[in-house]
Short mmCIF file of C-alpha atoms in Angstrom, two decimals:
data_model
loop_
_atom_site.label_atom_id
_atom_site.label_comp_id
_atom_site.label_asym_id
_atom_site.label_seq_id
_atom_site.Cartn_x
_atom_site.Cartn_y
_atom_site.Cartn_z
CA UNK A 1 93.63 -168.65 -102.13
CA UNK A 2 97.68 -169.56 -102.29
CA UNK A 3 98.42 -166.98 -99.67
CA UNK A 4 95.89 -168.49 -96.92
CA UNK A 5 97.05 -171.47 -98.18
CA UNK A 6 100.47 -170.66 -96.95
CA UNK A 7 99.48 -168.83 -93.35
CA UNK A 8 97.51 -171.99 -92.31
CA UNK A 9 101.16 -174.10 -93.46
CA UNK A 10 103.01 -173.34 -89.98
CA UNK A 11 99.87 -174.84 -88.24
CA UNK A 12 99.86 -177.81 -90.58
CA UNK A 13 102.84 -178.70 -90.30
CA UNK A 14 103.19 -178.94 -86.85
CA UNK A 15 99.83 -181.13 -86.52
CA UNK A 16 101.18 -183.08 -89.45
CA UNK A 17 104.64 -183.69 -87.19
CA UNK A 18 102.27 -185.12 -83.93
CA UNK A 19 100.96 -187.60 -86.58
CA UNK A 20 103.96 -188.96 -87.64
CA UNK A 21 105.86 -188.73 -84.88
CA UNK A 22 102.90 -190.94 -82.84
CA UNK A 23 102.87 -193.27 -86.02
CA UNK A 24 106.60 -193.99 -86.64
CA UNK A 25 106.73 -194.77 -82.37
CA UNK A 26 103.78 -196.92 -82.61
CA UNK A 27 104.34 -199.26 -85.39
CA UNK A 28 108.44 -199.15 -84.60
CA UNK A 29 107.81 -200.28 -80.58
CA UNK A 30 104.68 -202.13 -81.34
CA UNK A 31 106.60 -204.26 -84.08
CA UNK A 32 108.82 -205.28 -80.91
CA UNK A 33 106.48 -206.16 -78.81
CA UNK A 34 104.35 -208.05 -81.71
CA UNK A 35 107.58 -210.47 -82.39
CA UNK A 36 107.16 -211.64 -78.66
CA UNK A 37 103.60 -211.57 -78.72
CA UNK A 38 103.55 -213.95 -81.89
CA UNK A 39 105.75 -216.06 -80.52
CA UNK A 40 104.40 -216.28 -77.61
CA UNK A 41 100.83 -216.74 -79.08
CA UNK A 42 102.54 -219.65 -81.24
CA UNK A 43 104.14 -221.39 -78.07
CA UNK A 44 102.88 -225.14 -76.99
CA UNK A 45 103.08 -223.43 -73.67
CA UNK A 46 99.29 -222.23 -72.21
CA UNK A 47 100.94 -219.79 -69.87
CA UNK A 48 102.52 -217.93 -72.68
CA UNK A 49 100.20 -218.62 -75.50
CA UNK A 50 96.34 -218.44 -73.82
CA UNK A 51 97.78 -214.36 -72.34
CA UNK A 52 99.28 -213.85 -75.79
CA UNK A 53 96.07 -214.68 -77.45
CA UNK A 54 93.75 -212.84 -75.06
CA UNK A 55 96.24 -209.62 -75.12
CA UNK A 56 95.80 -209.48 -79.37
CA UNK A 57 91.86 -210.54 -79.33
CA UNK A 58 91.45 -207.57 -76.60
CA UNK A 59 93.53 -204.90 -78.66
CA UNK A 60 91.81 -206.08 -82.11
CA UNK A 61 88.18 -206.56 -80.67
CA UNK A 62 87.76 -203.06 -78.90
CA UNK A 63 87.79 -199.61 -80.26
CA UNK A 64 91.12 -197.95 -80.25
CA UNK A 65 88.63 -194.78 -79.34
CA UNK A 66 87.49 -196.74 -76.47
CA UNK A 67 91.17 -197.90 -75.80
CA UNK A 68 92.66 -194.56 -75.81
CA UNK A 69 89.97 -193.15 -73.39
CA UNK A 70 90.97 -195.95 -70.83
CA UNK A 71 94.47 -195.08 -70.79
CA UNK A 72 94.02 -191.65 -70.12
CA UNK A 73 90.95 -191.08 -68.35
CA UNK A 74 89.89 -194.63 -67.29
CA UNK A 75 92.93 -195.98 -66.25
CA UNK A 76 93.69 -193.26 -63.58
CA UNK A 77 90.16 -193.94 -61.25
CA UNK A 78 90.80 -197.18 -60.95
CA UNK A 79 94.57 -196.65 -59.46
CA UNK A 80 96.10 -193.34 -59.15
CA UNK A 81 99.69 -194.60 -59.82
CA UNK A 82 98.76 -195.06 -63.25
CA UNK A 83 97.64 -191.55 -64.04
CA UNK A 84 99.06 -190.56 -67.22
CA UNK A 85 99.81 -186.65 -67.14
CA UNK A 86 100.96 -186.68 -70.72
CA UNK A 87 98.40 -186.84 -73.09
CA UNK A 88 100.93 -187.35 -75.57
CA UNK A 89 102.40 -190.60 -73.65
CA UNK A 90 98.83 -191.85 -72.95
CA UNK A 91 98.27 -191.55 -76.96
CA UNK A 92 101.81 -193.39 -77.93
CA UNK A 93 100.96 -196.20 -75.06
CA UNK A 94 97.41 -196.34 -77.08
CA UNK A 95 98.90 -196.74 -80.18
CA UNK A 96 101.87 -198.50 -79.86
CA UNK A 97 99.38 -201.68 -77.69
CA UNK A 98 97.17 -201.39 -80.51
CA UNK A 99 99.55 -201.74 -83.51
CA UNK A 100 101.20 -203.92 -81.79
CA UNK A 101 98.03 -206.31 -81.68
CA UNK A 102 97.67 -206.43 -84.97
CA UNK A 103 101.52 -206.34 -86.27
CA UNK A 104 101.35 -209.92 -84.14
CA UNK A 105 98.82 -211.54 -86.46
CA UNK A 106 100.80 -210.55 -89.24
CA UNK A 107 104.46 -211.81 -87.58
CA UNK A 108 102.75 -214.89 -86.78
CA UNK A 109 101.15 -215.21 -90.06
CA UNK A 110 104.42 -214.41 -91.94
CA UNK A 111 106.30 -216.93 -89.59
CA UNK A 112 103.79 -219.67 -89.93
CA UNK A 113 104.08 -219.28 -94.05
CA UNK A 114 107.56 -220.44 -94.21
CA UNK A 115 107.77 -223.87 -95.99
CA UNK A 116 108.14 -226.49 -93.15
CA UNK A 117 110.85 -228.32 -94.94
CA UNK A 118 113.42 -224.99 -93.60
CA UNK A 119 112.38 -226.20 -90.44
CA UNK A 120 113.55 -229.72 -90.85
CA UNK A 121 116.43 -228.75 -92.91
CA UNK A 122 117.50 -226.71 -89.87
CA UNK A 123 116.80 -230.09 -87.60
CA UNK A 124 118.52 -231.99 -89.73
CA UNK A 125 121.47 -229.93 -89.49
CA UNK A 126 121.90 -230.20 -85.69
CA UNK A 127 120.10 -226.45 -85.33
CA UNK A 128 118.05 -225.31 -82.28
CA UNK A 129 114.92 -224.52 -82.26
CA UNK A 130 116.51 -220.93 -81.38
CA UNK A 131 118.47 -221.35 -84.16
CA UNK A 132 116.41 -222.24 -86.35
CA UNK A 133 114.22 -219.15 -85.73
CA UNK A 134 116.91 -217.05 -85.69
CA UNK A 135 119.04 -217.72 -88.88
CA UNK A 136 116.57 -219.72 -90.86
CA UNK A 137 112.77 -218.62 -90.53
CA UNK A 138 113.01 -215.18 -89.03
CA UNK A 139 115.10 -213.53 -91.92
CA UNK A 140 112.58 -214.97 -94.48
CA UNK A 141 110.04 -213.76 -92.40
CA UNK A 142 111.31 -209.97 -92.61
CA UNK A 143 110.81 -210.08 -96.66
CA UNK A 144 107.30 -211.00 -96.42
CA UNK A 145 106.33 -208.69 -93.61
CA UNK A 146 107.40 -205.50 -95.44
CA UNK A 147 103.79 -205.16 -97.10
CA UNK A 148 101.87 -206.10 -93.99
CA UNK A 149 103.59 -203.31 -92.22
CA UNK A 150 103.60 -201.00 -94.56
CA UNK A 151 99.53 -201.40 -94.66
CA UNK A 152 99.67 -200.96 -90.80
CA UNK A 153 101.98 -198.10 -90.93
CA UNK A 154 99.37 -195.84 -93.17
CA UNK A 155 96.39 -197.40 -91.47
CA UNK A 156 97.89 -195.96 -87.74
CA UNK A 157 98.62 -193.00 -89.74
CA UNK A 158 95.59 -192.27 -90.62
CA UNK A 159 94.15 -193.31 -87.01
CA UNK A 160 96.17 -190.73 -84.84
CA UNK A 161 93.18 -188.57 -86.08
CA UNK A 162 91.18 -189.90 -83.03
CA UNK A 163 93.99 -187.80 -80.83
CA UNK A 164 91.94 -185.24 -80.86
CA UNK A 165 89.28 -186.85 -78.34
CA UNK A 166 92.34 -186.09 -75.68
CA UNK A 167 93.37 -182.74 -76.60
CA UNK A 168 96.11 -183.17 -78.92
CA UNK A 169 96.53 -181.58 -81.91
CA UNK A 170 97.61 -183.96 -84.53
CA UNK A 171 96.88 -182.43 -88.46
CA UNK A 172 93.37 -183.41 -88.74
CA UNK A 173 92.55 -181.61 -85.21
CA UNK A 174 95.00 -178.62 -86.59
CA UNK A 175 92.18 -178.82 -89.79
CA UNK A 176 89.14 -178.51 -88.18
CA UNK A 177 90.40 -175.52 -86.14
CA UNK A 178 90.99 -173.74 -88.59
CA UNK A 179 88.30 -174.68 -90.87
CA UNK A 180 85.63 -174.13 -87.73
CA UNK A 181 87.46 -170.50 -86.87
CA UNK A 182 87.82 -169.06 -90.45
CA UNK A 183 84.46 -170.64 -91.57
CA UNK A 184 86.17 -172.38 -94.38
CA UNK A 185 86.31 -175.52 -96.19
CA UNK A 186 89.32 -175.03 -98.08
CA UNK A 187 91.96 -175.94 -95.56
CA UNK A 188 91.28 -179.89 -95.88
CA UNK A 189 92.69 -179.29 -99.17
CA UNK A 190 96.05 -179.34 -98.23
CA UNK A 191 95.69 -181.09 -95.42
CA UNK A 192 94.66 -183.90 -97.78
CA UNK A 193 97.46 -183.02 -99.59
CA UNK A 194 99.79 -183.51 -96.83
CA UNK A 195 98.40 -186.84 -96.04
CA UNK A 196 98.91 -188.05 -99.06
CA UNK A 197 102.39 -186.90 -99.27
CA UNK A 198 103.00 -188.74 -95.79
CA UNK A 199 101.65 -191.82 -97.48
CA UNK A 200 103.17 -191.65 -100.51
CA UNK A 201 106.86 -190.88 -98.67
CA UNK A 202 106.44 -193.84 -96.38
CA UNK A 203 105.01 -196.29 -99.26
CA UNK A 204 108.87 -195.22 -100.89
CA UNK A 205 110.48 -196.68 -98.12
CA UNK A 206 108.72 -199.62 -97.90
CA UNK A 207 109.11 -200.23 -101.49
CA UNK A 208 112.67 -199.88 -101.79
CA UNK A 209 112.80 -202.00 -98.04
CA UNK A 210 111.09 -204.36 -100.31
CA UNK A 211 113.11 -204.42 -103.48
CA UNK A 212 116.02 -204.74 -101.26
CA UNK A 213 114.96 -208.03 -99.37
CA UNK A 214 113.63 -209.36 -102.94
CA UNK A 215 117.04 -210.50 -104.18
CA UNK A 216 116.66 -214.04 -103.49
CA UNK A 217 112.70 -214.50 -104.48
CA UNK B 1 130.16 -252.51 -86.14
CA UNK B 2 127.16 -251.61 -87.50
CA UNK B 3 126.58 -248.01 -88.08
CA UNK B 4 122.62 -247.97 -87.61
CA UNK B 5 120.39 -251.05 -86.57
CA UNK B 6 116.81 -250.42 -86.23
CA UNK B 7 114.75 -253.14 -84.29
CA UNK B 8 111.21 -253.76 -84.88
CA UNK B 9 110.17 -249.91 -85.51
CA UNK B 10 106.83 -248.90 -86.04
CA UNK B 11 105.25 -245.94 -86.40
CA UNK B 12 101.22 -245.02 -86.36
CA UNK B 13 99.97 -241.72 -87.50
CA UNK B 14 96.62 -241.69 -85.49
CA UNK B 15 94.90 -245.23 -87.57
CA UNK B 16 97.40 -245.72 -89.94
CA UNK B 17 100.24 -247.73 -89.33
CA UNK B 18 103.14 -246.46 -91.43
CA UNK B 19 105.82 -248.39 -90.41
CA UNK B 20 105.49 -251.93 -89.14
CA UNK B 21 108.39 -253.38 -87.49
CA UNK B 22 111.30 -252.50 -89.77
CA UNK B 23 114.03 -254.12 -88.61
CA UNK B 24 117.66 -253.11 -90.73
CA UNK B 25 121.24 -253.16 -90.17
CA UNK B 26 123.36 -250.92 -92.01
CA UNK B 27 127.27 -251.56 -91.95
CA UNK B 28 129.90 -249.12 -92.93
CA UNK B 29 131.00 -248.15 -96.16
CA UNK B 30 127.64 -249.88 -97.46
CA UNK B 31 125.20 -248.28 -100.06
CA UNK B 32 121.99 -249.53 -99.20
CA UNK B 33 118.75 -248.62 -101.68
CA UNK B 34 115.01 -248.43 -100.30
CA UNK B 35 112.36 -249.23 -103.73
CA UNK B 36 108.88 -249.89 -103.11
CA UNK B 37 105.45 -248.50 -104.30
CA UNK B 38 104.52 -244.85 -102.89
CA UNK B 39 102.95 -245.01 -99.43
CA UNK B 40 105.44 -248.09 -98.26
CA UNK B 41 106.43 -246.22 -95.47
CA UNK B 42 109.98 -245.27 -96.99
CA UNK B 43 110.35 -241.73 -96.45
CA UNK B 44 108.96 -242.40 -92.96
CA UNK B 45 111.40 -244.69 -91.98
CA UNK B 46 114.92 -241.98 -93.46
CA UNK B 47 112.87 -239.68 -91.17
CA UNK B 48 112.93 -241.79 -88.19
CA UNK B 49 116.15 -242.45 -88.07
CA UNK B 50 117.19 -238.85 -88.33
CA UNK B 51 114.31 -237.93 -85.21
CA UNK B 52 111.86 -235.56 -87.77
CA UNK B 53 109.45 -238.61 -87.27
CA UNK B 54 108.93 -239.54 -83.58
CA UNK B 55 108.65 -243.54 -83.47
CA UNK B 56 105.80 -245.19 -81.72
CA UNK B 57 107.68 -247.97 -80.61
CA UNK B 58 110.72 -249.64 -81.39
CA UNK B 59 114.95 -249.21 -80.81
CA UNK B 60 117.01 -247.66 -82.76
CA UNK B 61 120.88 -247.89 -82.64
CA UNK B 62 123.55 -245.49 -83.58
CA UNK B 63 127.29 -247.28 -83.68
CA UNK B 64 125.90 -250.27 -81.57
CA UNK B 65 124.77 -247.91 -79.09
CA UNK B 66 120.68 -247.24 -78.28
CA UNK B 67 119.94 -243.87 -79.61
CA UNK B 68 116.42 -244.04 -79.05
CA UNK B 69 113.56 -246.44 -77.81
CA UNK B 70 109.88 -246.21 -77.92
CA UNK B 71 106.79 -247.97 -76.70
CA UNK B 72 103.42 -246.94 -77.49
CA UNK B 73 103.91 -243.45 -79.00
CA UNK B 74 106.56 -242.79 -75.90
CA UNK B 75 110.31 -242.51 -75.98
CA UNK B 76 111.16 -244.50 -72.90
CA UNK B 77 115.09 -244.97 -73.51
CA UNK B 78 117.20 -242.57 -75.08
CA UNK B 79 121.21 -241.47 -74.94
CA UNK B 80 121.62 -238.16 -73.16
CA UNK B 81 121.27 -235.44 -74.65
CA UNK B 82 124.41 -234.04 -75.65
CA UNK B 83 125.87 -237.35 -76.94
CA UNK B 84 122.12 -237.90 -78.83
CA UNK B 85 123.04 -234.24 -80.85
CA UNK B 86 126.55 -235.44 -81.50
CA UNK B 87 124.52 -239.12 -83.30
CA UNK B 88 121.87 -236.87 -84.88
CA UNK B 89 125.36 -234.88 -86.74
CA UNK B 90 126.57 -238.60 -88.06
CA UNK B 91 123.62 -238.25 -90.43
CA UNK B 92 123.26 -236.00 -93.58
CA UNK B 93 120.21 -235.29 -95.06
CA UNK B 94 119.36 -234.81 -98.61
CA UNK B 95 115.27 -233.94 -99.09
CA UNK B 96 113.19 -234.44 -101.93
CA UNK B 97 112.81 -230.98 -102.15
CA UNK B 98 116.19 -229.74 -101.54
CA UNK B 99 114.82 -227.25 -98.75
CA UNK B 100 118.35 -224.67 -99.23
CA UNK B 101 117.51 -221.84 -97.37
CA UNK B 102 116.72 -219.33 -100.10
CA UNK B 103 117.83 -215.97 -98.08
CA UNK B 104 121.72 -217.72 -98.00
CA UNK B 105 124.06 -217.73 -101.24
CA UNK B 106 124.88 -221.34 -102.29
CA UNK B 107 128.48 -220.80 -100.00
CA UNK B 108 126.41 -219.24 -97.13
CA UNK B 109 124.11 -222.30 -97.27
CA UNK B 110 127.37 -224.89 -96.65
CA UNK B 111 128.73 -223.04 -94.35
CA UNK B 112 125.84 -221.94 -92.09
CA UNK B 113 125.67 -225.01 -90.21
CA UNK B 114 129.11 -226.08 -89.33
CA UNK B 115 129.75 -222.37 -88.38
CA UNK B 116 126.76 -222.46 -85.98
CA UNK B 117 126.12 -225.57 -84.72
CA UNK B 118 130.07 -226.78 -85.13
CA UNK B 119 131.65 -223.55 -83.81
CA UNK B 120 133.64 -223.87 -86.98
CA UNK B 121 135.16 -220.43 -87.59
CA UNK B 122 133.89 -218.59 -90.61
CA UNK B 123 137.02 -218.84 -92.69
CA UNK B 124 137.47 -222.82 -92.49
CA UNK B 125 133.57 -223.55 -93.06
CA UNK B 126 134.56 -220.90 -96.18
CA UNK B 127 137.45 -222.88 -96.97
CA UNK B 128 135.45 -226.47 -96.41
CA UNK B 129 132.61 -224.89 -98.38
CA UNK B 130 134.41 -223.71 -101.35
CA UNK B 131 135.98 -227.32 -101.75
CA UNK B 132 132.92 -229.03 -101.34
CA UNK B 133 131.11 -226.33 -103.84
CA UNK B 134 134.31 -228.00 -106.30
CA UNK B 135 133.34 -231.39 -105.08
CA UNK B 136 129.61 -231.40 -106.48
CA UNK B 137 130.78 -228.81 -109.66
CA UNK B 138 129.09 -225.64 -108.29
CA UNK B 139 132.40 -224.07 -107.27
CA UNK B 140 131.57 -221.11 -109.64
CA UNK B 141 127.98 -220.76 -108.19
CA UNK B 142 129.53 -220.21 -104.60
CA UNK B 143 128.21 -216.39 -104.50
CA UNK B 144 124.61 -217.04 -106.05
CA UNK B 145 121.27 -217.36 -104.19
CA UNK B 146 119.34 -221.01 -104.49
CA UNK B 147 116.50 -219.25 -107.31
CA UNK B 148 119.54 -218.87 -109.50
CA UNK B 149 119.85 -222.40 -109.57
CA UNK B 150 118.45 -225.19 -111.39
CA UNK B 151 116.66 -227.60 -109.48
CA UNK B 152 119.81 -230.40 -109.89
CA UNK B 153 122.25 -227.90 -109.16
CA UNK B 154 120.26 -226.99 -106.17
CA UNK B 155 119.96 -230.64 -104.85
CA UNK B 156 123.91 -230.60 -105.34
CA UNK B 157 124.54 -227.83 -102.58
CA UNK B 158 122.18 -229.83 -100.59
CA UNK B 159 124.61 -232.84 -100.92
CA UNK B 160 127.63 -230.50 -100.13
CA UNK B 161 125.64 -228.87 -97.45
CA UNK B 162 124.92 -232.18 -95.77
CA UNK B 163 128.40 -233.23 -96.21
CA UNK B 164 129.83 -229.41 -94.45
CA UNK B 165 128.65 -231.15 -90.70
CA UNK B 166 131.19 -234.35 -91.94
CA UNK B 167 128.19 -236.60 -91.30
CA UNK B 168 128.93 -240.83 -91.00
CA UNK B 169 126.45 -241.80 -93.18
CA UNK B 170 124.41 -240.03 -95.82
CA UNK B 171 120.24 -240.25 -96.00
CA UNK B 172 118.96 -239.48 -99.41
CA UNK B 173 115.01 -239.07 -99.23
CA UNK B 174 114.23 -239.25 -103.15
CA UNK B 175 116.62 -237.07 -103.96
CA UNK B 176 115.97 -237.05 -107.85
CA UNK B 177 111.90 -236.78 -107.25
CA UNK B 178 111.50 -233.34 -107.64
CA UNK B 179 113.60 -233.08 -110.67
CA UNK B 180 113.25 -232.97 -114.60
CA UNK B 181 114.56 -235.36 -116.00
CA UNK B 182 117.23 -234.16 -117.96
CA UNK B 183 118.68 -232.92 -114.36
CA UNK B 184 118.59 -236.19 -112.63
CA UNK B 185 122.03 -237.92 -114.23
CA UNK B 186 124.35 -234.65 -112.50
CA UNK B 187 123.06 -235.32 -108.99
CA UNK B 188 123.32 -239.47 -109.70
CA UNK B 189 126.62 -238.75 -110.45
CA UNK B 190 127.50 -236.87 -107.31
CA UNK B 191 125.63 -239.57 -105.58
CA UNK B 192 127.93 -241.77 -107.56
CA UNK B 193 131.00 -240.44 -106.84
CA UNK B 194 130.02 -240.29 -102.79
CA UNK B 195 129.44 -243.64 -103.27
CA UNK B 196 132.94 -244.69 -104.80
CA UNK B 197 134.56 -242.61 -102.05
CA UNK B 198 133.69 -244.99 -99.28
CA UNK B 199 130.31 -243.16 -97.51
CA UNK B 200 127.59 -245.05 -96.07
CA UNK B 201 124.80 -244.06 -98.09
CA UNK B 202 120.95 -245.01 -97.17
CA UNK B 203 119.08 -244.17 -100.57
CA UNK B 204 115.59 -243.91 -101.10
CA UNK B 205 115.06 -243.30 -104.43
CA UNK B 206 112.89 -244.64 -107.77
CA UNK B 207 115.94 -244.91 -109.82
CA UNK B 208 116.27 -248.32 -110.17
CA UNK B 209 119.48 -247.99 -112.66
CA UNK B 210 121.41 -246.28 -109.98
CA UNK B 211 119.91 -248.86 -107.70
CA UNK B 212 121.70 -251.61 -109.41
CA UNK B 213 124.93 -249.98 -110.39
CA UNK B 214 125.42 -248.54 -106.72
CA UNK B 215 123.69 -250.35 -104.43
CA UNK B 216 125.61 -253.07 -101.98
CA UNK B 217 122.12 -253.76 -101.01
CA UNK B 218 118.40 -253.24 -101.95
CA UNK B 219 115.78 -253.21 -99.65
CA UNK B 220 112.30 -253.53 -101.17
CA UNK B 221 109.03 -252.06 -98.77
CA UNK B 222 105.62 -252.03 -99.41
CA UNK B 223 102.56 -251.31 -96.55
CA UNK B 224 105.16 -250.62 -94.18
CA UNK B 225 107.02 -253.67 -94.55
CA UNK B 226 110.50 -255.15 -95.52
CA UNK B 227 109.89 -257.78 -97.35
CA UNK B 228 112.96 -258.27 -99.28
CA UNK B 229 116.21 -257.25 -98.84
CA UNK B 230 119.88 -258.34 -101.02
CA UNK B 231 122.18 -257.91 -103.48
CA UNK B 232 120.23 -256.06 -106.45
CA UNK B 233 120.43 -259.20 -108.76
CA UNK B 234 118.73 -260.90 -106.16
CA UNK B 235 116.36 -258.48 -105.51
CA UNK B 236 116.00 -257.57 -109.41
CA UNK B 237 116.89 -260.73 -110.56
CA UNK B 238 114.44 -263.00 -108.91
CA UNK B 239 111.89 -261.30 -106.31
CA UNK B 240 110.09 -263.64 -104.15
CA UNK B 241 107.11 -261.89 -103.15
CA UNK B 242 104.09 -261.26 -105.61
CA UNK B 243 104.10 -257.73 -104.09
CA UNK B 244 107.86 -257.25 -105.54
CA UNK B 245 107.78 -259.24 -108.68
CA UNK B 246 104.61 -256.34 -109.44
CA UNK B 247 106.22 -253.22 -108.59
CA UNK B 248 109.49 -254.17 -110.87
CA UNK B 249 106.94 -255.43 -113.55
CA UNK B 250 105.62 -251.47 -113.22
CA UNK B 251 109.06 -249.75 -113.19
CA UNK B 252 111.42 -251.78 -115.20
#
């Protein structure tokens, strides 16, 4: 059992380094583009706030099945300049919009918990709204985002699985390969396994990210 | 020269009519002590002055000259903009709930604001901070983070934050409030001390001891009102409205 264990590893591994490579690039860009969309979403402004909102109700209302279909299939009969050869781009583009949805609601969240008296301390010390954003709520805002993203980090994990439907092999679609060729159920063993070691390595991080931004709460 | 003059300010939020015309002069060098029943419209009016209340109508003046003016919910007057920032800096705030930013060390917090806002460079806002840090008797707490600190000792970096931006006059929005008791004589004293040193202090605050031992002036509000104002053995002494002669009855 340990030996077919081990000749299935090489093929593991490099399904298991597609789904973390697509995770890490997803959350990391899509926690960019989440500060400006919660910002924007949180803006007195209608032309930045009502395409803010619409952009993270679209991403968090569809599929992210559906989504990554219409970037790489859809996306290319309705204009031809936005063909996607790369079925590895069209899946971090997929990914990276998605997360980037949802990391928004948490920014925005995280932002809008910050006591309002920082705010008017901030004011009351001749700062800018800028500022005030910058040096006062943003930094506190870090701290309590660490969880959020952390949760958001295993979920996308766990969704690069849905890769498959374009033809990449990410460690679930590596699985099922061999589990479908060799007629046997015992590779989701340590592909379970490897998951969970994933998770549990990332979870680490965050923790320690955590502890480290704890020292004044 | 009066430092701040409000004329006839007012101030509605939606129905309710917070502040009705509160008209008050404040000269330099004076200590001037806001009492009154919760809901008077006290903490509304510090806030006005300092812009984190918008007026609905009404002037306000900064050193004789009109900072703001409003008329029905609408600033229709106002000093341009840079010279209204530079005003805004003449006043300190100190908040009921000391609102230090909790992600700065006690120093950090002085310094954060003359650094930034200022463009004082990092070593004399160190240098101003450490001194004012000495000032309140928190010099040894410089390096700590605010949840270190007891509630008084944070409300004393708030003074010495305040003081950092070198403001003209001090506003203290129940500065004590929030505290235990046993905490609120060290911050008194600092307020004290500020006091005896010559700065223009607007105070609202329950503690009518410190009213009476500090104050150059009491001002007494209720429903949005002024309805007295003078020395505090006037105002203490012999109050001339039912509405005053009831709330000291309560407190003293």
């Amino acid at each position: 059992m340990m030996d077919k264990i081990i000749t299935w590893m090489p093929q593991l591994l490099l399904g298991a380094r597609t789904t973390i490579i697509i995770t890490i690039i997803a959350v990391a860009v899509g926690l960019v583009l989440s500060f400006f969309l919660a910002l924007g979403k949180m803006s007195k402004n209608p032309l930045l706030n009502k395409p803010c909102s619409a952009y993270i109700f679209f991403f968090r209302g569809t599929p992210l099945l559906i989504q990554i279909y219409f970037i790489y299939f859809g996306l290319p009969q309705f204009n031809p300049a936005l063909t996607i050869k790369s079925a590895f781009v069209a899946a971090l583009i997929a990914y990276t919009l998605n997360s980037a949805a949802y990391l928004a609601e948490n920014i925005r969240a995280g932002i809008q918990s910050i006591d309002k008296g920082q705010y008017e301390a901030a004011k009351a010390l001749g700062m800018t709204y800028r500022q005030t954003m910058q040096l006062i709520i943003l930094p506190q805002t870090v701290r309590r985002l660490i969880p959020p993203v952390g949760n958001e980090f295993i979920m996308v994990l766990k969704d690069v699985s849905l890769v498959a439907i374009i033809g990449l092999s990410d460690l679930t679609k590596v699985t099922r390969a061999i589990s479908s060729s060799q007629a046997t159920a015992l590779v989701y063993i340590p592909a379970m396994v490897i998951y969970l070691i994933i998770t549990a390595f990332f979870s680490f991080i965050f923790n320690r990210m955590e502890k480290k931004y704890s020292v004044y709460e | 020269m009066s430092i701040i003059r409000t004329e006839n300010l007012c101030k509605d939020f939606g129905e309710l009519k917070v502040l009705k015309n509160v008209s008050l002069t404040v000269e330099p060098g004076e200590v001037i002590v806001i009492i009154g029943p919760s809901g008077a419209g006290k903490s509304t009016f510090l806030r006005s002055l300092n812009t984190l209340e918008t007026i609905t109508s009404g002037k306000i003046f900064i050193d004789d000259q009109l900072f703001c003016h409003a008329e029905n919910g609408k600033i229709v007057d106002s000093m341009e903009p840079a010279k209204h920032k530079a005003m805004l800096l003449e006043m300190g705030m100190v908040f009921q709930r000391f609102n230090l930013f909790p992600h700065k060390t006690v120093k950090e917090n002085v310094m954060i604001a003359p650094i930034n806002v200022k463009g004082v460079s990092k070593a004399d806002a160190e240098k101003k901070a450490i001194e004012l840090l000495s000032r309140v008797g928190l010099a040894d707490k410089a390096d700590a983070y605010p949840n270190k600190l007891s509630g008084g000792q944070q409300q004393r970096v708030a003074i010495a934050r305040a003081l950092a931006m070198e403001p003209k006059i001090m506003l203290f929005d129940e500065p004590t409030s929030a505290l235990d008791p046993e905490l609120v004589g060290e911050v008194l004293n600092v307020m004290k001390d500020l006091a005896a040193q010559g700065m223009t202090m607007l105070c609202v605050t329950h503690e009518m001891g410190f009213a009476r031992e500090v104050a150059d002036k009491v001002v007494f509000m209720a429903d949005g009102m002024i309805l007295e104002e003078g020395s505090p053995e006037e105002v203490f002494g012999s109050p001339k409205t039912e509405k005053a002669k009831q709330f000291l009855n309560s407190v003293l």
